[in-house]
Coordinates of N, CA and C in Angstrom, one line a residue:
M1 N 10.9 22.5 31.4 CA 10.6 21.0 31.3 C 11.4 20.0 31.2
S2 N 11.3 19.0 32.4 CA 12.3 18.1 32.1 C 12.0 17.2 31.1
K3 N 12.9 16.5 30.6 CA 12.8 15.5 29.6 C 13.9 14.7 29.2
L4 N 13.6 13.6 28.9 CA 14.6 12.6 28.3 C 14.8 12.4 27.0
Y5 N 15.6 12.8 26.3 CA 16.0 12.6 25.0 C 16.6 11.2 24.5
I6 N 16.1 10.3 23.7 CA 17.1 9.2 23.0 C 17.6 9.8 22.0
V7 N 19.0 9.9 21.8 CA 19.8 10.2 20.8 C 20.5 9.3 19.9
P8 N 20.2 9.0 18.7 CA 21.1 7.9 18.0 C 22.2 8.5 17.7
T9 N 23.4 7.7 17.7 CA 24.7 8.2 17.1 C 25.0 7.5 16.0
P10 N 25.9 7.9 15.1 CA 26.3 7.0 13.8 C 27.0 5.7 14.3
I11 N 26.8 4.9 13.4 CA 27.3 3.2 13.5 C 28.7 3.5 13.1
G12 N 29.2 4.2 12.4 CA 30.6 4.5 11.8 C 30.8 5.9 10.9
N13 N 30.1 6.1 9.9 CA 30.3 7.2 9.2 C 29.8 8.5 10.2
L14 N 30.5 9.3 10.6 CA 30.3 10.5 11.1 C 29.3 11.6 10.6
E15 N 29.4 11.4 9.4 CA 28.4 12.2 8.5 C 27.0 11.8 8.7
D16 N 26.7 10.7 9.3 CA 25.5 10.4 9.6 C 24.8 10.9 10.9
M17 N 25.4 11.7 11.6 CA 24.8 12.5 12.7 C 24.0 13.5 12.3
T18 N 22.7 13.8 12.7 CA 21.9 14.5 12.4 C 22.2 16.0 13.1
F19 N 21.8 17.0 12.4 CA 21.7 18.4 13.0 C 20.9 18.4 14.2
R20 N 20.0 17.9 14.3 CA 19.0 17.9 15.4 C 19.6 17.4 16.8
A21 N 20.6 15.9 16.4 CA 20.9 15.2 17.3 C 22.3 16.2 17.9
I22 N 22.9 17.0 17.2 CA 24.0 17.8 17.6 C 23.3 18.8 18.6
R23 N 22.3 19.4 18.2 CA 21.6 20.5 19.0 C 21.1 19.9 20.2
V24 N 20.6 19.1 20.1 CA 20.0 18.2 21.4 C 21.1 18.1 22.3
L25 N 22.2 17.4 21.8 CA 23.6 17.2 22.9 C 23.9 18.1 23.3
K26 N 24.2 19.4 22.7 CA 24.5 20.7 23.2 C 23.7 21.6 24.2
E27 N 22.3 21.2 24.1 CA 21.6 21.8 24.8 C 21.1 21.2 26.2
A28 N 21.0 19.6 26.2 CA 21.1 19.2 27.3 C 21.7 19.6 28.5
D29 N 21.4 19.2 29.9 CA 22.1 19.5 31.0 C 22.9 18.2 31.2
L30 N 22.7 17.1 30.8 CA 23.5 16.0 30.8 C 23.4 14.9 29.8
I31 N 24.5 14.2 29.7 CA 24.6 13.3 28.4 C 24.7 12.0 29.2
L32 N 23.9 11.0 29.1 CA 24.4 9.7 29.5 C 24.8 8.9 28.6
A33 N 26.0 8.2 28.4 CA 26.9 7.6 27.5 C 27.2 6.2 27.9
E34 N 27.4 5.2 26.9 CA 27.3 4.0 27.1 C 29.0 3.7 27.9
D35 N 29.6 4.5 27.0 CA 31.1 4.5 27.3 C 31.4 6.0 27.1
T36 N 32.1 6.8 28.2 CA 32.2 8.1 28.1 C 33.5 8.3 27.1
R37 N 34.5 7.3 27.2 CA 35.8 7.5 26.5 C 35.4 7.4 24.9
T38 N 34.5 6.3 24.5 CA 34.3 6.3 23.2 C 33.2 7.3 22.4
S39 N 32.2 7.9 23.4 CA 31.5 8.9 22.9 C 32.2 10.3 23.2
G40 N 33.0 10.3 24.1 CA 34.0 11.5 24.1 C 34.8 12.0 22.9
K41 N 35.4 10.9 21.9 CA 35.5 11.3 20.4 C 34.7 11.9 19.8
L42 N 33.2 11.4 19.7 CA 32.1 12.0 19.0 C 31.8 13.5 19.4
L43 N 31.8 13.6 20.5 CA 31.4 15.0 21.6 C 32.4 15.7 21.1
K44 N 33.7 15.3 21.1 CA 34.8 16.7 20.8 C 34.6 16.8 19.3
H45 N 34.5 15.7 18.3 CA 34.2 15.9 17.0 C 33.1 17.5 16.6
F46 N 32.1 17.1 17.3 CA 31.1 18.3 17.2 C 31.1 19.3 17.8
E47 N 32.2 19.2 18.6 CA 32.2 20.6 19.8 C 31.2 20.5 20.8
I48 N 31.0 19.4 21.4 CA 29.7 19.4 22.4 C 30.5 19.2 23.6
N49 N 29.9 20.4 24.4 CA 30.8 20.3 25.7 C 29.9 19.9 26.9
T50 N 28.7 19.3 26.7 CA 27.7 19.1 27.7 C 28.3 18.0 28.6
H51 N 28.2 18.2 29.9 CA 28.8 17.0 31.0 C 28.2 15.8 30.5
S52 N 29.0 14.7 30.8 CA 28.6 13.4 30.5 C 29.0 12.4 31.7
Q53 N 28.1 11.5 31.6 CA 28.4 10.4 32.5 C 28.0 8.8 32.1
S54 N 28.7 8.0 32.9 CA 28.4 6.5 32.1 C 27.2 6.1 32.6
H55 N 26.6 5.2 31.5 CA 25.3 4.6 31.9 C 25.2 3.4 30.8
H56 N 25.6 2.4 31.4 CA 25.8 1.0 30.6 C 25.1 -0.2 31.3
M57 N 25.0 -1.3 30.6 CA 24.4 -2.4 31.1 C 24.6 -2.9 32.6
H58 N 25.8 -2.7 32.9 CA 26.4 -2.8 34.5 C 26.1 -2.2 35.4
N59 N 25.5 -0.9 35.1 CA 25.3 0.1 36.1 C 23.7 0.7 35.9
E60 N 23.1 0.4 35.0 CA 21.9 0.9 34.7 C 20.8 0.8 35.9
H61 N 20.8 -0.6 36.5 CA 19.8 -0.8 37.3 C 19.9 0.0 38.5
K62 N 21.3 0.5 38.9 CA 21.5 1.0 39.9 C 21.4 2.6 40.0
T63 N 21.2 3.1 38.8 CA 21.4 4.5 38.6 C 19.9 4.9 38.1
V64 N 19.1 4.2 37.7 CA 17.9 5.0 37.1 C 17.1 5.4 38.1
E65 N 16.8 5.1 39.4 CA 16.1 5.8 40.7 C 16.8 7.3 40.9
G66 N 18.1 7.4 40.8 CA 18.9 8.8 40.8 C 18.5 9.6 39.4
L67 N 18.6 9.1 38.4 CA 18.2 9.7 37.2 C 16.8 10.2 37.2
I68 N 15.9 9.5 37.6 CA 14.6 9.8 37.6 C 14.6 11.0 38.6
R69 N 15.1 11.3 39.6 CA 15.2 12.2 40.6 C 15.7 13.5 39.9
K70 N 16.8 13.4 39.0 CA 17.3 14.4 38.6 C 16.2 14.8 37.4
L71 N 15.6 14.2 36.7 CA 14.7 14.5 35.8 C 13.4 15.4 36.4
K72 N 12.8 14.8 37.4 CA 11.7 15.4 38.0 C 12.3 16.9 39.0
S73 N 13.4 16.8 38.9 CA 13.9 18.4 39.4 C 14.0 19.3 38.2
G74 N 14.0 18.7 36.8 CA 13.9 19.8 35.7 C 15.2 19.4 35.0
T75 N 15.9 18.6 35.3 CA 17.1 18.1 34.5 C 16.8 17.6 33.0
V76 N 17.2 18.2 32.0 CA 17.1 17.7 30.6 C 18.2 16.8 30.4
I77 N 17.8 15.7 30.2 CA 19.2 14.2 29.9 C 19.0 14.2 28.6
A78 N 19.9 13.9 27.9 CA 20.2 13.0 26.7 C 20.6 11.9 26.7
L79 N 20.3 10.6 26.2 CA 20.8 9.3 26.4 C 21.7 8.9 24.7
I80 N 22.9 8.5 25.0 CA 23.5 8.0 24.0 C 23.9 6.5 24.0
S81 N 24.3 5.9 23.1 CA 24.9 4.7 22.9 C 26.5 4.6 22.3
D82 N 27.0 3.8 22.4 CA 28.2 3.7 21.4 C 28.0 3.9 20.3
A83 N 26.9 3.4 19.6 CA 26.7 3.5 18.2 C 25.3 3.2 18.0
G84 N 24.5 3.9 17.2 CA 23.3 3.6 16.7 C 22.3 4.2 17.8
T85 N 20.8 3.4 17.7 CA 20.1 4.0 18.7 C 20.1 3.2 19.9
P86 N 19.8 4.0 21.2 CA 19.9 3.4 22.4 C 18.6 2.4 22.4
A87 N 18.9 1.6 23.4 CA 17.7 0.5 23.6 C 17.7 -0.4 22.7
I88 N 18.2 -0.5 21.7 CA 18.3 -1.4 20.7 C 19.7 -2.4 20.7
S89 N 19.6 -3.2 21.6 CA 20.4 -4.2 22.0 C 21.6 -3.4 22.7
D90 N 21.3 -2.1 23.2 CA 22.1 -1.5 24.2 C 21.3 -0.9 25.2
P91 N 21.8 -0.3 26.3 CA 21.2 0.3 27.6 C 20.2 1.4 27.0
G92 N 19.1 1.6 27.7 CA 18.2 2.5 27.5 C 16.9 2.2 27.9
F93 N 16.3 1.0 27.6 CA 14.9 0.6 28.0 C 14.6 0.7 29.5
L94 N 15.5 0.5 30.6 CA 15.3 0.7 31.8 C 14.9 1.8 32.2
L95 N 15.5 2.8 31.6 CA 15.3 4.5 31.9 C 14.2 4.9 31.2
T96 N 13.8 4.3 29.8 CA 13.1 4.7 29.3 C 11.5 4.4 29.9
R97 N 11.5 3.4 30.5 CA 10.2 2.6 31.0 C 10.0 3.4 32.4
A98 N 11.1 3.8 33.0 CA 10.8 4.6 34.2 C 10.2 5.8 34.0
C99 N 11.0 6.4 33.0 CA 10.2 7.8 32.6 C 8.7 7.8 32.5
V100 N 8.3 6.9 31.7 CA 7.0 6.5 31.4 C 5.9 6.2 32.4
E101 N 6.6 5.5 33.3 CA 5.9 5.0 34.6 C 5.7 6.3 35.6
H102 N 6.7 7.4 35.2 CA 6.5 8.6 36.2 C 6.1 9.7 35.6
G103 N 5.5 9.3 34.6 CA 5.2 10.6 33.7 C 5.9 11.6 33.1
I104 N 7.1 11.1 32.9 CA 8.3 12.0 32.3 C 8.3 11.7 31.0
E105 N 8.5 13.0 30.2 CA 8.3 13.1 28.6 C 9.5 12.5 28.1
V106 N 9.6 11.6 27.2 CA 10.6 10.7 26.3 C 10.4 11.2 24.8
D107 N 11.5 11.6 24.3 CA 11.6 12.1 23.0 C 12.7 11.2 22.5
C108 N 12.3 10.2 21.4 CA 13.3 9.4 20.5 C 13.7 10.0 19.2
L109 N 14.6 10.7 19.0 CA 15.2 11.1 18.0 C 15.4 10.1 16.6
P110 N 15.1 10.3 15.5 CA 15.1 9.1 14.6 C 16.5 9.4 14.0
G111 N 17.2 8.3 13.9 CA 18.7 8.3 13.3 C 19.1 6.9 13.2
A112 N 20.5 6.6 13.1 CA 21.3 5.2 12.8 C 20.7 4.2 13.5
T113 N 20.5 3.1 12.8 CA 20.3 1.7 13.5 C 20.7 0.7 12.7
A114 N 21.7 0.0 13.0 CA 22.4 -0.8 12.1 C 21.6 -2.1 11.3
F115 N 20.3 -2.5 11.9 CA 19.7 -3.7 11.1 C 19.0 -2.9 9.9
V116 N 18.7 -1.7 10.0 CA 17.8 -1.4 8.9 C 18.2 -1.5 7.7
P117 N 19.7 -0.8 7.3 CA 20.3 -0.9 6.3 C 20.9 -2.1 5.9
A118 N 21.0 -3.0 6.9 CA 21.2 -4.6 6.8 C 20.1 -5.2 6.1
L119 N 18.9 -4.9 6.6 CA 17.8 -5.7 6.2 C 17.5 -5.2 4.5
V120 N 17.4 -3.8 4.5 CA 17.4 -3.5 3.1 C 18.1 -3.9 2.1
N121 N 19.5 -3.9 2.6 CA 20.2 -4.1 1.2 C 20.6 -5.9 1.3
S122 N 19.8 -6.5 2.2 CA 20.0 -8.2 1.9 C 19.2 -8.7 0.6
G123 N 18.2 -8.1 0.3 CA 17.4 -8.4 -0.9 C 16.4 -9.4 -0.6
L124 N 16.4 -9.8 0.8 CA 15.3 -10.6 1.3 C 14.0 -9.7 1.6
P125 N 13.0 -10.6 1.8 CA 11.6 -9.8 1.9 C 11.9 -9.0 3.3
N126 N 11.3 -7.8 3.1 CA 11.3 -6.8 4.3 C 10.0 -6.1 4.8
D127 N 9.0 -6.6 3.9 CA 7.6 -6.1 4.2 C 7.0 -6.7 5.7
K128 N 7.9 -7.9 6.2 CA 7.4 -8.4 7.4 C 8.8 -8.8 7.8
F129 N 9.2 -8.5 9.0 CA 10.3 -9.1 9.5 C 10.5 -9.2 11.2
V130 N 11.3 -9.9 12.0 CA 11.4 -10.2 13.2 C 12.8 -9.6 13.7
F131 N 13.0 -8.9 14.3 CA 14.1 -8.5 15.1 C 14.7 -9.3 16.3
E132 N 15.8 -10.2 16.2 CA 16.0 -11.1 17.6 C 17.0 -10.3 18.1
G133 N 18.0 -9.6 17.7 CA 19.1 -9.1 18.4 C 20.2 -10.3 18.4
F134 N 20.9 -10.3 19.5 CA 21.8 -11.4 19.8 C 21.1 -12.6 20.3
L135 N 21.4 -13.7 19.8 CA 21.0 -15.2 20.4 C 21.8 -15.5 21.7
P136 N 21.0 -16.1 22.5 CA 21.3 -16.5 23.7 C 22.7 -17.3 23.5
V137 N 23.7 -17.0 24.2 CA 25.1 -17.7 24.0 C 25.1 -19.1 24.2
K138 N 24.4 -19.6 25.5 CA 24.5 -20.9 25.9 C 23.0 -21.4 26.2
K139 N 22.5 -20.9 27.4 CA 21.2 -21.6 28.0 C 20.1 -21.0 27.1
G140 N 19.2 -21.7 26.5 CA 18.2 -21.2 25.8 C 18.4 -21.3 24.1
R141 N 19.6 -21.3 23.7 CA 20.1 -21.2 22.6 C 19.5 -22.1 21.5
Q142 N 19.5 -23.4 21.8 CA 18.8 -24.5 21.2 C 17.3 -24.3 20.8
T143 N 16.7 -24.0 22.1 CA 15.1 -23.9 22.0 C 14.7 -22.6 21.0
R144 N 15.8 -21.4 21.3 CA 15.3 -20.3 20.4 C 15.5 -20.6 19.1
L145 N 16.5 -21.4 18.7 CA 16.9 -21.8 17.2 C 15.6 -22.9 16.8
L146 N 15.2 -23.9 17.6 CA 14.2 -24.7 17.0 C 13.0 -23.8 16.7
L147 N 12.5 -22.6 17.7 CA 11.5 -21.9 17.4 C 11.6 -21.2 16.3
L148 N 12.9 -20.5 16.0 CA 13.0 -19.6 14.9 C 12.9 -20.2 13.6
A149 N 13.3 -21.6 13.6 CA 13.3 -22.5 12.3 C 12.0 -22.6 11.6
E150 N 11.0 -22.3 12.4 CA 9.6 -22.4 11.9 C 9.0 -20.9 11.8
E151 N 9.9 -19.7 11.9 CA 9.6 -18.5 11.5 C 9.3 -18.1 9.9
T152 N 8.5 -17.6 9.7 CA 8.2 -17.3 8.2 C 8.5 -15.9 7.7
R153 N 8.8 -15.1 8.6 CA 9.1 -13.8 8.3 C 10.9 -13.6 8.4
T154 N 11.2 -12.7 7.5 CA 12.7 -12.2 7.7 C 13.3 -12.1 9.2
I155 N 14.3 -13.0 9.5 CA 14.6 -12.7 11.0 C 16.2 -12.1 10.8
I156 N 16.2 -10.9 11.8 CA 17.4 -10.3 12.0 C 18.2 -10.5 13.2
F157 N 19.4 -10.7 12.8 CA 20.2 -11.0 14.3 C 21.4 -10.1 14.3
Y158 N 22.0 -9.7 15.6 CA 23.5 -9.1 15.9 C 24.2 -10.1 16.2
E159 N 25.5 -10.1 16.0 CA 26.5 -11.2 16.1 C 28.0 -10.6 16.3
S160 N 28.6 -11.1 17.0 CA 30.1 -10.7 17.2 C 30.9 -11.5 16.0
P161 N 32.0 -10.9 15.5 CA 32.6 -11.6 14.8 C 33.2 -12.9 15.2
H162 N 33.7 -13.2 16.3 CA 34.2 -14.6 17.0 C 33.1 -15.5 17.1
K163 N 31.9 -15.0 16.9 CA 31.0 -16.0 17.3 C 30.3 -16.4 16.0
L164 N 30.4 -15.8 14.8 CA 29.8 -15.9 13.6 C 29.7 -17.0 12.7
I165 N 31.1 -17.9 12.9 CA 30.8 -19.2 12.3 C 30.2 -20.1 13.0
K166 N 30.2 -19.9 14.5 CA 29.1 -21.0 15.4 C 27.8 -20.6 14.9
T167 N 27.5 -19.4 14.8 CA 26.2 -19.1 14.6 C 25.4 -19.6 13.3
L168 N 26.3 -19.3 12.0 CA 26.1 -19.7 10.7 C 26.1 -21.4 11.1
T169 N 27.0 -21.9 11.6 CA 26.7 -23.4 11.5 C 25.6 -23.8 12.1
H170 N 25.2 -23.3 13.1 CA 23.8 -23.5 13.7 C 22.7 -23.4 13.0
F171 N 22.7 -22.3 12.1 CA 21.7 -21.8 11.3 C 21.7 -23.2 10.0
C172 N 22.8 -23.8 9.6 CA 22.8 -24.8 8.8 C 22.1 -26.0 9.4
E173 N 22.4 -26.2 10.8 CA 21.9 -27.4 11.5 C 20.5 -27.2 11.7
F174 N 19.8 -26.0 12.1 CA 18.4 -25.8 12.6 C 17.6 -25.4 11.5
F175 N 18.1 -24.6 10.4 CA 17.4 -23.9 9.6 C 17.5 -24.7 8.0
G176 N 18.6 -25.4 8.0 CA 18.8 -26.1 6.6 C 19.9 -25.3 5.9
E177 N 21.1 -26.0 5.2 CA 22.0 -25.5 4.4 C 21.3 -24.4 3.4
D178 N 20.2 -24.6 2.8 CA 19.9 -24.0 1.8 C 19.1 -22.6 2.0
R179 N 18.8 -22.4 3.2 CA 18.1 -21.2 3.8 C 19.1 -19.9 3.3
Q180 N 18.5 -19.0 2.8 CA 19.2 -17.7 2.5 C 19.6 -16.7 3.4
V181 N 20.6 -16.3 3.4 CA 21.4 -15.5 4.5 C 22.1 -14.4 3.8
S182 N 22.2 -13.2 4.6 CA 22.7 -12.1 4.1 C 23.6 -11.6 5.5
V183 N 24.7 -11.5 5.0 CA 25.8 -10.9 6.4 C 26.3 -9.5 5.9
S184 N 26.0 -8.5 6.7 CA 26.4 -7.1 6.6 C 27.6 -6.9 7.4
R185 N 28.5 -6.4 7.0 CA 29.8 -6.1 7.9 C 30.2 -4.7 7.9
E186 N 30.4 -4.0 9.0 CA 31.1 -2.7 9.0 C 30.7 -1.7 8.4
L187 N 29.0 -1.7 8.5 CA 27.8 -0.7 7.8 C 28.6 0.6 7.9
T188 N 28.5 1.5 6.9 CA 28.9 2.9 6.8 C 30.4 2.8 6.8
K189 N 31.2 2.1 7.4 CA 32.5 2.3 7.5 C 33.2 1.9 6.2
L190 N 35.0 2.2 6.2 CA 35.3 2.0 5.0 C 35.5 0.6 4.4
Y191 N 35.2 -0.4 5.2 CA 35.5 -2.0 4.5 C 34.0 -2.6 4.7
E192 N 33.1 -1.6 4.5 CA 31.8 -2.2 4.5 C 31.7 -3.3 3.5
E193 N 31.0 -4.4 3.8 CA 30.5 -5.5 2.6 C 29.4 -6.2 3.4
T194 N 28.8 -6.7 2.1 CA 27.6 -7.8 2.5 C 27.8 -8.9 1.5
I195 N 27.6 -10.1 2.2 CA 27.7 -11.4 1.7 C 26.4 -11.8 1.6
R196 N 25.9 -12.6 0.4 CA 24.7 -13.1 0.3 C 24.9 -14.4 -0.2
G197 N 24.0 -15.2 0.0 CA 23.8 -16.7 -0.3 C 23.3 -17.6 0.6
T198 N 23.3 -19.0 0.3 CA 22.7 -20.2 1.2 C 23.5 -19.9 2.6
A199 N 23.1 -20.6 3.6 CA 23.9 -20.6 4.9 C 25.0 -21.4 4.7
K200 N 25.1 -22.3 4.1 CA 26.2 -23.2 3.9 C 27.2 -22.3 2.9
E201 N 26.9 -21.4 1.8 CA 27.9 -20.6 1.0 C 28.3 -19.5 2.0
V202 N 27.5 -19.0 2.6 CA 28.0 -17.8 3.6 C 29.3 -18.4 4.7
L203 N 28.7 -19.5 5.2 CA 29.4 -20.2 6.3 C 31.0 -20.7 5.6
E204 N 30.8 -20.8 4.3 CA 32.1 -21.3 3.8 C 32.9 -20.1 3.5
H205 N 32.3 -19.1 3.1 CA 33.0 -18.0 2.9 C 33.7 -17.2 4.1
Y206 N 33.1 -17.5 5.3 CA 33.7 -16.8 6.7 C 34.7 -17.7 7.3
T207 N 34.3 -19.1 6.8 CA 35.6 -20.3 7.2 C 36.7 -19.7 6.6
N208 N 36.8 -19.3 5.4 CA 37.9 -19.2 4.5 C 38.5 -17.7 4.9
K209 N 37.6 -17.0 5.3 CA 37.9 -15.5 5.2 C 37.3 -14.9 6.7
P210 N 38.0 -15.3 7.9 CA 37.5 -14.8 9.0 C 37.1 -13.2 9.1
P211 N 35.7 -13.3 9.9 CA 35.3 -12.0 9.8 C 35.7 -11.1 10.8
K212 N 35.8 -9.5 10.5 CA 36.0 -8.6 11.7 C 35.1 -7.6 11.7
G213 N 34.8 -6.8 12.6 CA 34.1 -5.8 12.7 C 32.6 -6.2 13.4
E214 N 31.6 -4.9 13.3 CA 30.2 -5.5 13.5 C 29.6 -6.1 12.4
I215 N 28.8 -7.0 13.0 CA 27.9 -7.8 12.0 C 26.5 -7.7 12.2
V216 N 25.7 -7.8 11.2 CA 24.2 -8.0 11.3 C 24.0 -9.0 10.3
V217 N 22.9 -10.2 10.9 CA 23.0 -11.5 9.9 C 21.6 -11.4 9.8
V218 N 21.1 -11.5 8.3 CA 19.6 -11.4 8.1 C 19.3 -12.9 7.4
V219 N 18.1 -13.3 7.9 CA 18.1 -14.9 7.5 C 16.6 -15.0 6.9
G220 N 16.4 -15.2 5.7 CA 15.3 -15.4 5.1 C 14.3 -16.4 5.9
G221 N 12.9 -16.4 5.9 CA 11.9 -17.1 6.7 C 11.8 -18.4 6.0
K222 N 11.0 -19.1 6.9 CA 10.7 -20.5 6.1 C 9.7 -20.4 5.0
K223 N 9.9 -21.2 4.0 CA 8.7 -21.0 2.9 C 8.1 -22.2 3.0

């Protein structure tokens, strides 16, 4: 039976790879990787020799139709991203949707996702939250921030290190300087850290100490 497996990969520490994920990747007929060079290191580490091909945001619109044909012919495909769970701010949604539309089974394995540990260790309420991913870079950014300023649930963002100062500045402007913020950086890696405080305090910290690495920002909701 053909099937699409969605396989999470570690966000940093290779020990977070599950036994099931390794088995699925070894048994699949084809691995779709966001970047075959990056994933090649992971596959080599776990002695996974399955053929892989690239599937990323720049080609996924063009490749979905051909992949559906492969799946219908009986091919078992495993989809991975560079780190974490595919389709969470990464490629994967389009192929998953196409599989559902064509009646092809989709099996998403549980595993690493950066925003979950960042939310839990933030100390902010996590009974209700909203995941925003990356904010718009230019068009629609102000509109989105104005809307989120009224959000009462905890809000989770992904951000790149060179845009963090700009984003924290906008949080001070739109949410207020006293809004609680938690920034988790390099989760599961050697230099993992979480900085907590008001938006103003966290902004001052990273203004004096420019950030590096992958970043998750958790913001308390409006009270």
